[in-house]
Structure formats: structure tokens, C-alpha cells
Coordinates of C-alpha atoms in Angstrom, one line a residue:
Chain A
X1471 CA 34.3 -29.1 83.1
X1472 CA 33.1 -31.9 85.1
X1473 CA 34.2 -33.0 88.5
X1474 CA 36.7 -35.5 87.5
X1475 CA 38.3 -33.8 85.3
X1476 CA 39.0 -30.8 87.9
X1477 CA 39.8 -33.5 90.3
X1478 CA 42.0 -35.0 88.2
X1479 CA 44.0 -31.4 87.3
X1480 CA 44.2 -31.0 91.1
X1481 CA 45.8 -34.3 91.8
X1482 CA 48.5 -34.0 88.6
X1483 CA 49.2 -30.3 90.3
X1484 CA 49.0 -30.9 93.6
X1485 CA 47.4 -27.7 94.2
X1486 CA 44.6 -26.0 94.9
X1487 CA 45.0 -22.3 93.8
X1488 CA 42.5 -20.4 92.0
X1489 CA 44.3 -16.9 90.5
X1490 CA 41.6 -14.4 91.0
X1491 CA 42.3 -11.7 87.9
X1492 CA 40.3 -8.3 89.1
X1493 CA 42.3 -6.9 86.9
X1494 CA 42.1 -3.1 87.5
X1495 CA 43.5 -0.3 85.6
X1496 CA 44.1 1.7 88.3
X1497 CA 46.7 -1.0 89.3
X1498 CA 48.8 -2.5 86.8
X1499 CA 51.9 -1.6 85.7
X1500 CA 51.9 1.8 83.4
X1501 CA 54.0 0.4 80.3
X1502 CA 51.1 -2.1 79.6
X1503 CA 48.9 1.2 79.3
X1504 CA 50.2 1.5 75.6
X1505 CA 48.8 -1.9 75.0
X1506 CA 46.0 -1.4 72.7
X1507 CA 44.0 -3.6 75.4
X1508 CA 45.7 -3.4 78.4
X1509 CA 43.5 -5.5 80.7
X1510 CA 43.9 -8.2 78.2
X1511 CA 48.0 -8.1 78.3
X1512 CA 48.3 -7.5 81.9
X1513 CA 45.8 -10.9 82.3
X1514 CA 47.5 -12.9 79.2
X1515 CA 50.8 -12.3 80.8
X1516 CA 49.6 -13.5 84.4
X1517 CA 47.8 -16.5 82.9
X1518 CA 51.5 -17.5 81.1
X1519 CA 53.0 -16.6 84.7
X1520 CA 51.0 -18.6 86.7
X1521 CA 49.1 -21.8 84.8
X1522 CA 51.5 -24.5 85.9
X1523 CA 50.7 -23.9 89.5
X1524 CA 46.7 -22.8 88.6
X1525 CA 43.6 -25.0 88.7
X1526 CA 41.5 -22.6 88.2
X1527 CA 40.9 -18.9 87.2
X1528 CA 38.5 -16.3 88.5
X1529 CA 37.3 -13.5 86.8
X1530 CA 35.6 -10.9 88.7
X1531 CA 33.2 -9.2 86.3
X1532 CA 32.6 -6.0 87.8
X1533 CA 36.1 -4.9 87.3
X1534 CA 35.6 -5.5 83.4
X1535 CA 32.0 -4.7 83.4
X1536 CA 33.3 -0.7 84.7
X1537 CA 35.0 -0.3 81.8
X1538 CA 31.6 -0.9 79.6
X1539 CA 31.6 -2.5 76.2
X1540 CA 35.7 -2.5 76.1
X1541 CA 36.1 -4.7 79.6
X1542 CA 33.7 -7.1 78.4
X1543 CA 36.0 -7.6 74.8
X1544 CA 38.9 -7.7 77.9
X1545 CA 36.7 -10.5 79.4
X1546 CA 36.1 -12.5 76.4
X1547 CA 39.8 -12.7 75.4
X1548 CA 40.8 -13.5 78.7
X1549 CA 38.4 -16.9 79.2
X1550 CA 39.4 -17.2 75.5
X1551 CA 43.0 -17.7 76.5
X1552 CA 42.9 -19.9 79.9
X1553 CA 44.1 -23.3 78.6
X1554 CA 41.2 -25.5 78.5
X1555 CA 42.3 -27.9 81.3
X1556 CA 41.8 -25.0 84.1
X1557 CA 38.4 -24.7 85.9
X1558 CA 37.1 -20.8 85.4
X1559 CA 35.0 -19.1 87.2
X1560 CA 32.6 -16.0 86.3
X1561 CA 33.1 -14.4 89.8
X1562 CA 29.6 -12.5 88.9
X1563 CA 27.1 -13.0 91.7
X1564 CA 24.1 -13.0 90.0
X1565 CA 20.6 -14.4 91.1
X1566 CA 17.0 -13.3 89.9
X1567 CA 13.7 -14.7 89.5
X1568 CA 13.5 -18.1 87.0
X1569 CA 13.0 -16.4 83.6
X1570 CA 16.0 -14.0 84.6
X1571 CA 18.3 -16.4 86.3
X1572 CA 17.7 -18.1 83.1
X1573 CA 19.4 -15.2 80.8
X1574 CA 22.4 -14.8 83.3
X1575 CA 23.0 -18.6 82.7
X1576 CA 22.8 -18.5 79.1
X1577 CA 25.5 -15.3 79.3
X1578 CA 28.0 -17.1 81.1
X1579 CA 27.8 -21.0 80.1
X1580 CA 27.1 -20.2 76.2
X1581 CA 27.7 -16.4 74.9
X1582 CA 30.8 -16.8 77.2
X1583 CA 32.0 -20.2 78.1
X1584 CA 32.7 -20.0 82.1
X1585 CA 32.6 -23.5 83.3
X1586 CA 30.8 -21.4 86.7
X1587 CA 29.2 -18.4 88.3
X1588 CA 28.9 -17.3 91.6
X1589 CA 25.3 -16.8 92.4
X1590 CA 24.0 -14.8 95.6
X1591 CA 21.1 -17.2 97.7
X1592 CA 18.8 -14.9 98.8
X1593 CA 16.2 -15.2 95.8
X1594 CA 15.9 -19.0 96.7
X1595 CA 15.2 -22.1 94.5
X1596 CA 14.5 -21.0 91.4
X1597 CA 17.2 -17.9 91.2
X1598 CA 19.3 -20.8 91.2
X1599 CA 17.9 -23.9 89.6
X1600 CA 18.6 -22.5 86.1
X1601 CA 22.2 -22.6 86.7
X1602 CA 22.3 -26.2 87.3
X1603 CA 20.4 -27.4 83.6
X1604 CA 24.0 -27.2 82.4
X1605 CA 25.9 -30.4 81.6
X1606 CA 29.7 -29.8 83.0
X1607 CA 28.6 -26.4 84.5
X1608 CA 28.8 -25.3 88.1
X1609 CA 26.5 -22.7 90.6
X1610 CA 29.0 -21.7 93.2
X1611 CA 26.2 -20.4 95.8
X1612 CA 27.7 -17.7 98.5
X1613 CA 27.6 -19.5 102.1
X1614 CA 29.5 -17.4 104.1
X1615 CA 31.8 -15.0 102.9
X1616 CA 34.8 -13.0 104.1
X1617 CA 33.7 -9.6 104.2
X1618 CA 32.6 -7.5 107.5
X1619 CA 29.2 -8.0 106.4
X1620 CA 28.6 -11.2 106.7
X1621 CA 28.0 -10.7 110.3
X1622 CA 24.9 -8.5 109.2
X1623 CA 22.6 -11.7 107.9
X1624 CA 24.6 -14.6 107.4
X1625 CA 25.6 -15.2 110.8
X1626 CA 22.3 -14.2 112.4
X1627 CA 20.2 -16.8 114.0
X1628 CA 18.0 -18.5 111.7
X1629 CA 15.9 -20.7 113.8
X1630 CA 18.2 -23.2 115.4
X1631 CA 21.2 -22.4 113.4
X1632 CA 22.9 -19.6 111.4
X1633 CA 21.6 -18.0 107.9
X1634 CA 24.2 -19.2 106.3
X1635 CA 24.2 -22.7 107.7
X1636 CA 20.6 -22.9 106.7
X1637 CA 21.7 -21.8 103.2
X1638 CA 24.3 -24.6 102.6
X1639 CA 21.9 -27.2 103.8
X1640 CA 19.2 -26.0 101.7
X1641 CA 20.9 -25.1 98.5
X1642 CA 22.8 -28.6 98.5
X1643 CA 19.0 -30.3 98.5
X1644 CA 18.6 -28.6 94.9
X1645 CA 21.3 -30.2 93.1
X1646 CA 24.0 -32.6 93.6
X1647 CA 28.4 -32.6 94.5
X1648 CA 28.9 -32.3 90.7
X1649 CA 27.2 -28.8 89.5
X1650 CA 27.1 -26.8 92.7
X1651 CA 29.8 -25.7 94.9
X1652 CA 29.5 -23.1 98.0
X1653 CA 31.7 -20.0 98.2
X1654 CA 33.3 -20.4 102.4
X1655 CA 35.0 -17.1 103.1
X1656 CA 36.1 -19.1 106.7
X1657 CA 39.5 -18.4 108.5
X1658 CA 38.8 -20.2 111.6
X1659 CA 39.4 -23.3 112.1
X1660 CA 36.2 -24.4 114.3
X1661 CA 34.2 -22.5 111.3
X1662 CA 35.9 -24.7 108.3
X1663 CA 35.5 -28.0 110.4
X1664 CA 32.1 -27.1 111.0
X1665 CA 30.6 -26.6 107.3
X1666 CA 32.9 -29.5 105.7
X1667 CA 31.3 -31.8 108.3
X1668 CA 28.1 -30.2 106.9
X1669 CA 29.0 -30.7 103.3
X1670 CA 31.7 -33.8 103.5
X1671 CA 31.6 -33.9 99.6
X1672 CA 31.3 -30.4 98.2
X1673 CA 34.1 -28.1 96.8
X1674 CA 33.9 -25.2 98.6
X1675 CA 35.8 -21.7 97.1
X1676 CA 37.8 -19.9 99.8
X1677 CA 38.9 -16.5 99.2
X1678 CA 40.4 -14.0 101.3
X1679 CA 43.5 -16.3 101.8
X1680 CA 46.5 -13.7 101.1
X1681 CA 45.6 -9.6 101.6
X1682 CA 42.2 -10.3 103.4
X1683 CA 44.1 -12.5 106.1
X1684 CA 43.5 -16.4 105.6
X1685 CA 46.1 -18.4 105.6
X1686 CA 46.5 -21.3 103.6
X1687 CA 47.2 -24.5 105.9
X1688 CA 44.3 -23.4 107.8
X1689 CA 42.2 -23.9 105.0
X1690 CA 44.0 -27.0 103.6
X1691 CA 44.1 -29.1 107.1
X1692 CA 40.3 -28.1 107.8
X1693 CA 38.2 -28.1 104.7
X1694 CA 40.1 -30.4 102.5
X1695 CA 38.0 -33.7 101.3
X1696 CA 39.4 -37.1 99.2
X1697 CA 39.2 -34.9 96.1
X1698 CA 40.7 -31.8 97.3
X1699 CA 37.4 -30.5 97.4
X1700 CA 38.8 -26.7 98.1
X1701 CA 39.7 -23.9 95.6
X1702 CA 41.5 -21.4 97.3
X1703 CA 40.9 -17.7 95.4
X1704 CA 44.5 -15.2 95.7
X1705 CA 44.1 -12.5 93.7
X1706 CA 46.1 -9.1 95.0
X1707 CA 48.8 -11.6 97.0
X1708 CA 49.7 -12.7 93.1
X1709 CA 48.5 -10.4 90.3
X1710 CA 49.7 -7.2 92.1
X1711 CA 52.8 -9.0 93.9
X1712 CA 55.1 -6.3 91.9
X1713 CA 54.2 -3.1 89.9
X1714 CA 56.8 -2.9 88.3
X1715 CA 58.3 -4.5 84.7
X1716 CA 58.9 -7.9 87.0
X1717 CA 55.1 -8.3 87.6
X1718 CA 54.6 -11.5 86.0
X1719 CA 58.1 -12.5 87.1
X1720 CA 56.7 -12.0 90.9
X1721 CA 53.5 -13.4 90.2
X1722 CA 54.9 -16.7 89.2
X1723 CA 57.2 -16.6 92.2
X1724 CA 54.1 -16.2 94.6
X1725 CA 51.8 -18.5 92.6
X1726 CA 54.6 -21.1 92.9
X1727 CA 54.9 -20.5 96.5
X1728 CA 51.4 -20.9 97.4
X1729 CA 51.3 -24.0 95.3
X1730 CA 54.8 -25.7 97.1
X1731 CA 52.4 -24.9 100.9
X1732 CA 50.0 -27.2 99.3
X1733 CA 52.0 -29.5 98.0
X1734 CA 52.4 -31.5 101.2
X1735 CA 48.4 -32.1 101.7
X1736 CA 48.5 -34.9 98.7
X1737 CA 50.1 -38.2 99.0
Chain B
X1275 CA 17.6 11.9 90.0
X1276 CA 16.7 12.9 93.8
X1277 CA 13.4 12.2 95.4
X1278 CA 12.1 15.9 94.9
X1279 CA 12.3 15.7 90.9
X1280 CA 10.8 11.8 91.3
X1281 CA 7.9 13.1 93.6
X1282 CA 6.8 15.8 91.0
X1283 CA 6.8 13.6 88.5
X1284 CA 5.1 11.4 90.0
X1285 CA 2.2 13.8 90.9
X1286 CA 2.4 15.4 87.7
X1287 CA 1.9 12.3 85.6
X1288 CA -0.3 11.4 89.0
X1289 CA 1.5 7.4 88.1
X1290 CA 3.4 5.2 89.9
X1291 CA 4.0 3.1 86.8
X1292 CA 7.4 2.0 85.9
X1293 CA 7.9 -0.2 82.3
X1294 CA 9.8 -3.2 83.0
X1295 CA 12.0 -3.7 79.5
X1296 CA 13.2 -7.1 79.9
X1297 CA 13.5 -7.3 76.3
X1298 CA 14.0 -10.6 74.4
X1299 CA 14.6 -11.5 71.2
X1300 CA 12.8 -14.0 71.4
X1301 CA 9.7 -12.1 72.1
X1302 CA 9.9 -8.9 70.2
X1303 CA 7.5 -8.8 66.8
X1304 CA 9.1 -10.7 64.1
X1305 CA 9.1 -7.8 61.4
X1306 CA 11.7 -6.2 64.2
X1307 CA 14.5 -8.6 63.7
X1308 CA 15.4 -7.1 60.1
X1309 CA 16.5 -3.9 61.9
X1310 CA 20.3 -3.5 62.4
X1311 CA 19.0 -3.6 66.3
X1312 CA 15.9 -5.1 66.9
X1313 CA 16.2 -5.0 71.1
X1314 CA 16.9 -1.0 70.6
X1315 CA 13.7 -0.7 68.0
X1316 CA 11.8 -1.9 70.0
X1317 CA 12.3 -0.3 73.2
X1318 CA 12.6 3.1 71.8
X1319 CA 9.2 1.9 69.9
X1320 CA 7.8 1.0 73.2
X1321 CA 9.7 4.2 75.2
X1322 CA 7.7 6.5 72.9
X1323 CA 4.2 4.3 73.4
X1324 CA 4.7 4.9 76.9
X1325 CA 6.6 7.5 78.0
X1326 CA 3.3 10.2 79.1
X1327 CA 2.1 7.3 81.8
X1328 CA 5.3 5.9 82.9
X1329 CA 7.4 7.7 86.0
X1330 CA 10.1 4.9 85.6
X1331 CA 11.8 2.5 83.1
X1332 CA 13.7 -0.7 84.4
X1333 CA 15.9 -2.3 82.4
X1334 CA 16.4 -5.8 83.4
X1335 CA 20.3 -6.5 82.6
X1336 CA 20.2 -9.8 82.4
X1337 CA 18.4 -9.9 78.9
X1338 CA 20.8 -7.7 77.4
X1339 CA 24.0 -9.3 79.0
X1340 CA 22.6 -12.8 77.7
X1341 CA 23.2 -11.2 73.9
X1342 CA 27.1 -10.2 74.7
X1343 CA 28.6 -7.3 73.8
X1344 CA 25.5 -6.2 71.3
X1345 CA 23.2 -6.0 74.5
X1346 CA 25.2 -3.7 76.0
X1347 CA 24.8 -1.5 72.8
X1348 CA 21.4 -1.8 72.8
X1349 CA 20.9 -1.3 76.9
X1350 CA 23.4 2.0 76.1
X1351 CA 21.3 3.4 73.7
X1352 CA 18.5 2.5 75.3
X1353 CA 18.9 4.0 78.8
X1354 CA 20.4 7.3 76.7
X1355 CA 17.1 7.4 74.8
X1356 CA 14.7 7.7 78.0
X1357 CA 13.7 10.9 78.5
X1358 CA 15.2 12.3 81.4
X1359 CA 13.0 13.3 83.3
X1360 CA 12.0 9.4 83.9
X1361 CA 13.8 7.6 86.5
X1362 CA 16.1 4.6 85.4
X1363 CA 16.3 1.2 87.1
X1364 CA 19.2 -0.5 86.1
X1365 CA 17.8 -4.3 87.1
X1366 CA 21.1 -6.1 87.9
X1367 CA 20.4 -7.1 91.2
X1368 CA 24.4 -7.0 92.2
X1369 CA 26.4 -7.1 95.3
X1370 CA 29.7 -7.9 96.3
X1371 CA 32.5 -7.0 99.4
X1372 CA 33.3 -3.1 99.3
X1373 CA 36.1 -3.0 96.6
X1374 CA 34.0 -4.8 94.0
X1375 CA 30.1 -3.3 94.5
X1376 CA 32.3 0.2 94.4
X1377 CA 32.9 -1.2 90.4
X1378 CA 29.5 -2.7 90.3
X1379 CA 28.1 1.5 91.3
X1380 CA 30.9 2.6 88.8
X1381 CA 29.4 0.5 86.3
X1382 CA 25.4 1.6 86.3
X1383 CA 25.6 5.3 87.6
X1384 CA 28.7 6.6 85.6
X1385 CA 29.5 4.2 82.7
X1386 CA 26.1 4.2 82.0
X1387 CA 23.9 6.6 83.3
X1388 CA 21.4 5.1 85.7
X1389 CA 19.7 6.3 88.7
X1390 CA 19.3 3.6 90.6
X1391 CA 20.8 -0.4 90.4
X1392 CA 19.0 -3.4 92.4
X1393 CA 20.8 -4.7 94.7
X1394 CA 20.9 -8.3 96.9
X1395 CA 21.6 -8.1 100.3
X1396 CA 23.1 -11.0 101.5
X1397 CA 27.1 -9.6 101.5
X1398 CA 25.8 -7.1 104.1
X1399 CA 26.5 -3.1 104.8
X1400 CA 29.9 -3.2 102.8
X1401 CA 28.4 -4.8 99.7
X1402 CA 25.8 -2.4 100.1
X1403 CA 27.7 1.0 101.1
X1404 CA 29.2 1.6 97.7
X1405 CA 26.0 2.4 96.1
X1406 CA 25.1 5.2 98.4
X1407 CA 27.9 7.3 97.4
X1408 CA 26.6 8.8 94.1
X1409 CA 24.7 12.3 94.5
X1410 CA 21.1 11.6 93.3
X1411 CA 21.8 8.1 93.1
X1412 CA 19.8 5.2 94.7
X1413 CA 20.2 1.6 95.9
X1414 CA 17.1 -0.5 95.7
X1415 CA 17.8 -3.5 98.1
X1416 CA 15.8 -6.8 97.6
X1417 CA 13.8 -6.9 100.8
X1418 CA 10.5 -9.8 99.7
X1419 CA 10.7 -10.6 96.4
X1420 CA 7.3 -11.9 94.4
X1421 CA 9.2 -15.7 93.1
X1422 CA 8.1 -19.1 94.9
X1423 CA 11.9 -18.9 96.2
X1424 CA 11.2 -15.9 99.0
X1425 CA 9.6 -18.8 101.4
X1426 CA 13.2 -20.5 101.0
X1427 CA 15.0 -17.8 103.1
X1428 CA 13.6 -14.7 102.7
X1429 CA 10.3 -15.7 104.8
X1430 CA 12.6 -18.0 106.9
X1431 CA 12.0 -16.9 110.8
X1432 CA 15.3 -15.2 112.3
X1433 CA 15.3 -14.1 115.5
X1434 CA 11.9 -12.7 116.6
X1435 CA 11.3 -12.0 113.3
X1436 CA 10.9 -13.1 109.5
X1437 CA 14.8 -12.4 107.7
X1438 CA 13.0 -9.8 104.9
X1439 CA 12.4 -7.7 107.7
X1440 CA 15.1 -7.7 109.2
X1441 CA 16.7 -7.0 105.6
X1442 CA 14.4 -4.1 105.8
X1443 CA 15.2 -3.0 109.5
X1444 CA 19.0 -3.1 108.8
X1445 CA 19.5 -1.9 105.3
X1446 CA 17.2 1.5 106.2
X1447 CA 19.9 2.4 108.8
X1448 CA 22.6 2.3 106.1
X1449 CA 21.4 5.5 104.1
X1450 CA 18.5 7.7 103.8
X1451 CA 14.5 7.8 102.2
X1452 CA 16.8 9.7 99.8
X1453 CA 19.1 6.9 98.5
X1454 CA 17.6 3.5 99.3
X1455 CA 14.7 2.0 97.9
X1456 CA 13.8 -1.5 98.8
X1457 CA 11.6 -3.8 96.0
X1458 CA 8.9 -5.3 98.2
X1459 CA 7.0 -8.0 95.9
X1460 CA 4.2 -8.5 98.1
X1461 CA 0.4 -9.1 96.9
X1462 CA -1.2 -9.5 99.8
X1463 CA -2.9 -6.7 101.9
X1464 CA -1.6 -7.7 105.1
X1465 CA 2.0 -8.0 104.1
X1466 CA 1.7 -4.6 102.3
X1467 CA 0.4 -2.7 105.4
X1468 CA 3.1 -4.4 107.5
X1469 CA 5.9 -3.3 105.5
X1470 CA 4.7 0.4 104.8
X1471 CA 4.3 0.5 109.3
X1472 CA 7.4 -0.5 109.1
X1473 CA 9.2 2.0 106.8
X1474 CA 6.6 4.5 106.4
X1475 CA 9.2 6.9 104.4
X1476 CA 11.0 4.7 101.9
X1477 CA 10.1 4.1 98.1
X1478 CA 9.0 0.4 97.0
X1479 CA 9.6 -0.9 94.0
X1480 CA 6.6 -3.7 93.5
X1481 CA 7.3 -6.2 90.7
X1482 CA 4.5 -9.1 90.1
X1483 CA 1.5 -6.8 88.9
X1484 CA -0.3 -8.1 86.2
X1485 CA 1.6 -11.6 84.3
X1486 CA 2.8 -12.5 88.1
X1487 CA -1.0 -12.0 89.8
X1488 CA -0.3 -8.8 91.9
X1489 CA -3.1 -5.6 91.6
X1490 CA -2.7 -2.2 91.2
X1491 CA -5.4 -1.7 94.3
X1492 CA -4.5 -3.7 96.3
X1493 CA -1.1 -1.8 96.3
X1494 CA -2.1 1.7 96.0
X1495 CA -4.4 1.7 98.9
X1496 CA -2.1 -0.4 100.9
X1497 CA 1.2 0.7 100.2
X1498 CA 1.1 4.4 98.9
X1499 CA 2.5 7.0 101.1
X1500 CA 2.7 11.1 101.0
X1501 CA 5.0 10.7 98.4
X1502 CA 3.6 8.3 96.1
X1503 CA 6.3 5.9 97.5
X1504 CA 5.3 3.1 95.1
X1505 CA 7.0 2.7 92.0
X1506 CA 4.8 -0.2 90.5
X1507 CA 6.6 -2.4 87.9
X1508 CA 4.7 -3.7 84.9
X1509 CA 6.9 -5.5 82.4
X1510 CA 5.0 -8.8 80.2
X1511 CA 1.6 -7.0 80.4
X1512 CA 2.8 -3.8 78.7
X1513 CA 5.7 -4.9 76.4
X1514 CA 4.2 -7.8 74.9
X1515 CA 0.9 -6.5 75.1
X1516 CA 0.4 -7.3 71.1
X1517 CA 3.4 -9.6 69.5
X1518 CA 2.2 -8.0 66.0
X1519 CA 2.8 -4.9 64.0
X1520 CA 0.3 -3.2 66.8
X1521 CA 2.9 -3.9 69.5
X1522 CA 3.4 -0.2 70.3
X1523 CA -0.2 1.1 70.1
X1524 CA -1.2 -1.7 72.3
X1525 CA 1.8 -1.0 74.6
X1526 CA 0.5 2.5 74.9
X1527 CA -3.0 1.7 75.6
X1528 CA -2.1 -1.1 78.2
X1529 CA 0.0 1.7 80.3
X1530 CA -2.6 4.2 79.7
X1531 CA -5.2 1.7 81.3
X1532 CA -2.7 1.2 84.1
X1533 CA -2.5 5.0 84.3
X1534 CA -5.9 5.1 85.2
X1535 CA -6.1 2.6 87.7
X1536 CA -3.6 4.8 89.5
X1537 CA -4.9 8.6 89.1
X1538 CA -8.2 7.9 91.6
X1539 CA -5.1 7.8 94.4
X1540 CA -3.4 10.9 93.6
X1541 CA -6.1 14.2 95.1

């Protein structure tokens, strides 16, 4: 998917939320455990719940990847099913040398067709140059993210600024706006003014909005561009609202919810 | 696997050499493609070539993702085929915030059975934690790796030192000589005696000998501890040795020269 045509879905939505399906067996609600694929029932009924307020799905792949050869069927029938109109995201975090980077590219853009991966920086250039040879496909590069950790390298001083600072800057140099975005756990405001002054015209994916503690008018009134330029990840706050027989019921309540909070930041 | 069984393998064998299968289709002898699956012939081909000199096989993930859910057959039955007394590097080079590297450890070291799983380090301790959970189960943490890339960040001067070694510094207080492993790609003398002074316990994993430049010597005598505490990857330069019907012989001869090089450091 190119960047007009996700800016465009954003616009006709008015929304900005990306479902995040870590779909774990451990948490869904028992009757689907009959299901002869359960991941894959528990997602397709979330994906009917939730697609008029969704612009974009992320799968993360470790939770399908645990389950061996039967999460990644799950996996394949789930990207299958999101309607073609909605970004998706391989929530994967790869990064190796060229020649390897390479492979992971070719797994997610052809054998499965993610229009992007999250790739970790720390490899440099050519870990992630390979995910950018694809037309309508997207590297979204970690920047800062939400966990504790991030205090351990990414905030660190890296000569006159932080790690991951020096990461956005850098990694934006080796492509372009259009096939690399920047994963911004940020809750603060001073930090989301900060790295879209850095970036004006990058999308940047925010999660931990919901169960990790961001909130979403933070997000929307600091790192918002002219084309939305934000994806805002919920997964627990939606897929796991109820575990009960009402789960997709409650999902599409609290999908709709967070959509109507970003409603007001288009005109 | 624990150290103890890895050390006497290690002097046993007196080798540090690990086979790299990064196995690609592409690659792999044409008369191997008629098999019902050419990636596992071939390992298990190149397994048995092998097997007397090596003290580890790697099995870079990304080549068998790229082929769907037939690489994962073929990585299955291949990590089930190495004998066990060989330690097993599951080259997947994940990491992820606490919930998700948890799946990721789930993934290598019970759905499949691998002793170890590469890891990135850029999440920080809770994307790295997860991994040091498993009893005779190691983490082995990109500190420098070999690519034109490490100058991006990875050589990038943070604080009052270079960010690798403060990767280094900070990861080794996370778990133990027992647990954590760190790949250092390094070629150069200097570098190699730097990092050893600075973890004189751990075990390195070195990638880059032979198709990416690096020597056996230079390692070995710069590198080596008590222990061994080298495992040196070879992966082009053994696999692909021959791309004819001699592919295995030449396999084993290629690790039996490497062998060598290695036995004059073990009295």
C-alpha cells in the first residue's frame, strides 16, 4: 500500500487506529477453543468487529510463531482476511546483515503479503536497506519504544543527542516519507513534539496507548502531521476488552470509542 | 546445553567451529531439488560431512522463514537431526518488550528445541530477560557485528565510550557466563583483545571468517579464553564449498581444514 492510499483511508475514517491482534491462546475466550483453528476465528471475528473504525492491522508474529507450523497457517489466514484497503503490519522486528535482511523481506512482502515489518536499528544500513527495494512496502524502524528498556540504550547520550534521536535522523537519510516509518513508543508530550519536529513528514507507529498507559489526545494533538501521519497500535484495550461470548461485541464498542476521540483532530 | 557439556566438547573435538546453515535454495546443488525436501537433504547431507569437526550448528532463520510454512519443516527436522551433543544456534536475531520476547524464547527453546536464539539489543533488559529463563538455555546478544552497518550505531561514541561496549557492559550484568553469549564480529587484533579484557568469561560467537575476510588466528590467539570461549562461525566457505555432486565430501574436508587450524590452540 502506498502512502496515498493509507492517507486517503485515514481521511474517509477519520481515524487513526491500528488493532494490534497478539492473539494469544492463553487469552481468548474458551468456546472458540473447539474451533478447528482458534487463533484464526478469535482474529476473523475481531477483524469483522473492528474494520470500520481500523486503518490498519498489526500482527505480532511471535505470538503465532509459538505455536510453530499451526500459528503461521493462523498468520496466513488472518493477513488473508484483512480487507485489502487496511494498512497491515508484520509486527516482527527483524534486522540482519544484507543477504539475511534480504530473506526476512522476501517472507513478509511476497510468501506473505504484509504491506510492512518492524525492523530493529542496531545492525545499521544495510539490515535495513533491503526492506526498502519494495514498491508500496514499508520498514517501520524502532525509534524509541515504550518499554522500561528503552532507558537502557535508546535514551543514552550519543554524542550530542540521544541513541534514539540519532537513529531517527540517520535511518530517515536511507530512504524517503513513503517506505519507512519509525515506531515512537512516546507518552509525553515534550517527547512527541520533539521527534515530529525531527521528522515533520514521517508516520510514526505509537503503541502503548491503552493497557501500557498512553493516552490518545496526547498522541493526536502532539505528533499528528497534514496526513495524519500517526498509527496508534491498541491491542489488549480492544481484542481482550471482554472474555466472554460478547468479545467481539466489546471490541467493536472500544474500537469505536477510540475512533469517535479521534474523530475531532480532522476537519 | 550448559557450559560444562559445551566446554568438553569443545576440548574433546579440541574445535571451536560452528556450521553456519543458512541454506538456500537457490544455492544448494541442482540434483537436490528433485527430493521431496531439498533444504533438509542437504543439511542432513552436510550435518553428517561435518558433524566430527563442528561443536556448533547455526541455523540462520531467515532462509527458512523466506520458504513459508515448508521452511519451518525443514528447520524442524533439521535442528531434530543434529546430534545432540552439538550446540544449536537458532539465528533469529529477535527482541521485543517482556510479554512478546517471552513468545519469541517459547518459540526456539521449547517449540523447537534450540539452545540458544540471537538476540538484538536495542529494546533493553526486558526484551532481553525472557531468554534467560530456560535451564541450559542461552541468549547470544549482538554486541559488534562484522556488516559495513556496525559504524552506523554500533561504533557510534556514547558516553565515554563506543555504544557495542556499552551493549556489552550492560547486557553481562543481566545473567551469567552461563546463559549469555554475545556475537562479537571483529577481525582485527586490537578490537579482539579489547573485548576479551573486557569480558574475560563470556562465550563469542564470531561470524565473518572466511567469505566475510575474518581468520581463524587472528581469533584464536586473540580471543580464546580457558574455556575455549570462541564459538567461530563458518557458513559460505563450508556449505557451498563444491555446488556439485561433491558438495558434501568438500563440505567435510573444508571443516576438517578449519579443524586444524584450531587444534594447535587446544594443549
Amino acid at each position: 500500500m502506498n502512502r496515498l492510499q493509507l492517507v486517503e483511508n485515514i481521511f474517509k475514517k477519520k481515524s487513526l487506529l491500528c488493532v494490534g491482534l497478539d492473539t494469544d491462546l492463553g487469552k481468548i475466550p474458551r468456546h472458540l477453543l473447539s474451533e478447528e483453528d482458534p487463533v484464526f476465528a478469535f482474529n476473523k471475528a475481531i477483524i469483522d468487529a473492528t474494520k470500520d473504525y481500523a486503518v490498519g492491522y498489526k500482527i505480532n508474529t511471535a505470538f503465532y510463531e509459538a505455536q510453530g507450523i499451526k500459528g503461521w497457517v493462523s498468520m496466513e489466514k488472518t493477513v488473508n482476511y484483512i480487507p485489502k484497503d487496511i494498512f497491515t503490519i508484520a509486527d516482527a522486528k527483524r534486522g540482519d546483515i544484507g543477504n539475511t535482511s534480504e530473506q526476512y523481506a522476501r517472507t513478509f512482502f511476497q510468501t506473505y503479503p504484509f504491506d510492512s515489518i518492524t525492523v530493529a536499528p542496531y545492525m545499521g544500513e544495510d539490515s535495513v536497506k533491503p526492506f526498502l527495494q519494495f514498491e508500496g512496502k514499508w520498514a517501520i524502524v524502532l525509534g524509541l519504544t515504550s518499554n522500561a528498556g528503552s532507558a537502557d540504550f535508546q535514551l543514552q547520550q550519543c554524542g550530542n543527542e540521544l541513541l534514539y534521536q540519532r537513529v531517527l535522523r540517520t535511518v530517515a537519510t536511507w530512504g524517503t516519507p513513503e517506505n519507512i516509518m519509525f515506531v515512537i513508543g512516546a507518552t509525553r508530550k515534550e517527547q512527541l513534539q520533539e521527534v515530529r519536529a525531527l521528522l515533520p513528514e514521517h508516520f510514526f507507529l505509537v503503541p502503548g496507548v491503552g493497557a501500557q498507559g498512553g493516552d490518545v489526545d496526547t498522541v493526536c494533538r502532539n505528533a499528528m502531521n497534514k496526513d495524519g501521519g500517526v498509527l496508534i497500535n491498541v491491542s489488549r484495550g480492544i481484542i481482550y476488552a471482554s472474555s466472554g461470548d460478547d468479545f467481539a461485541e466489546r471490541a467493536n464498542e472500544e474500537a469505536g470509542k477510540y475512533q469517535k476521540g479521534m474523530e475531532q483532530y480532522f476537519h
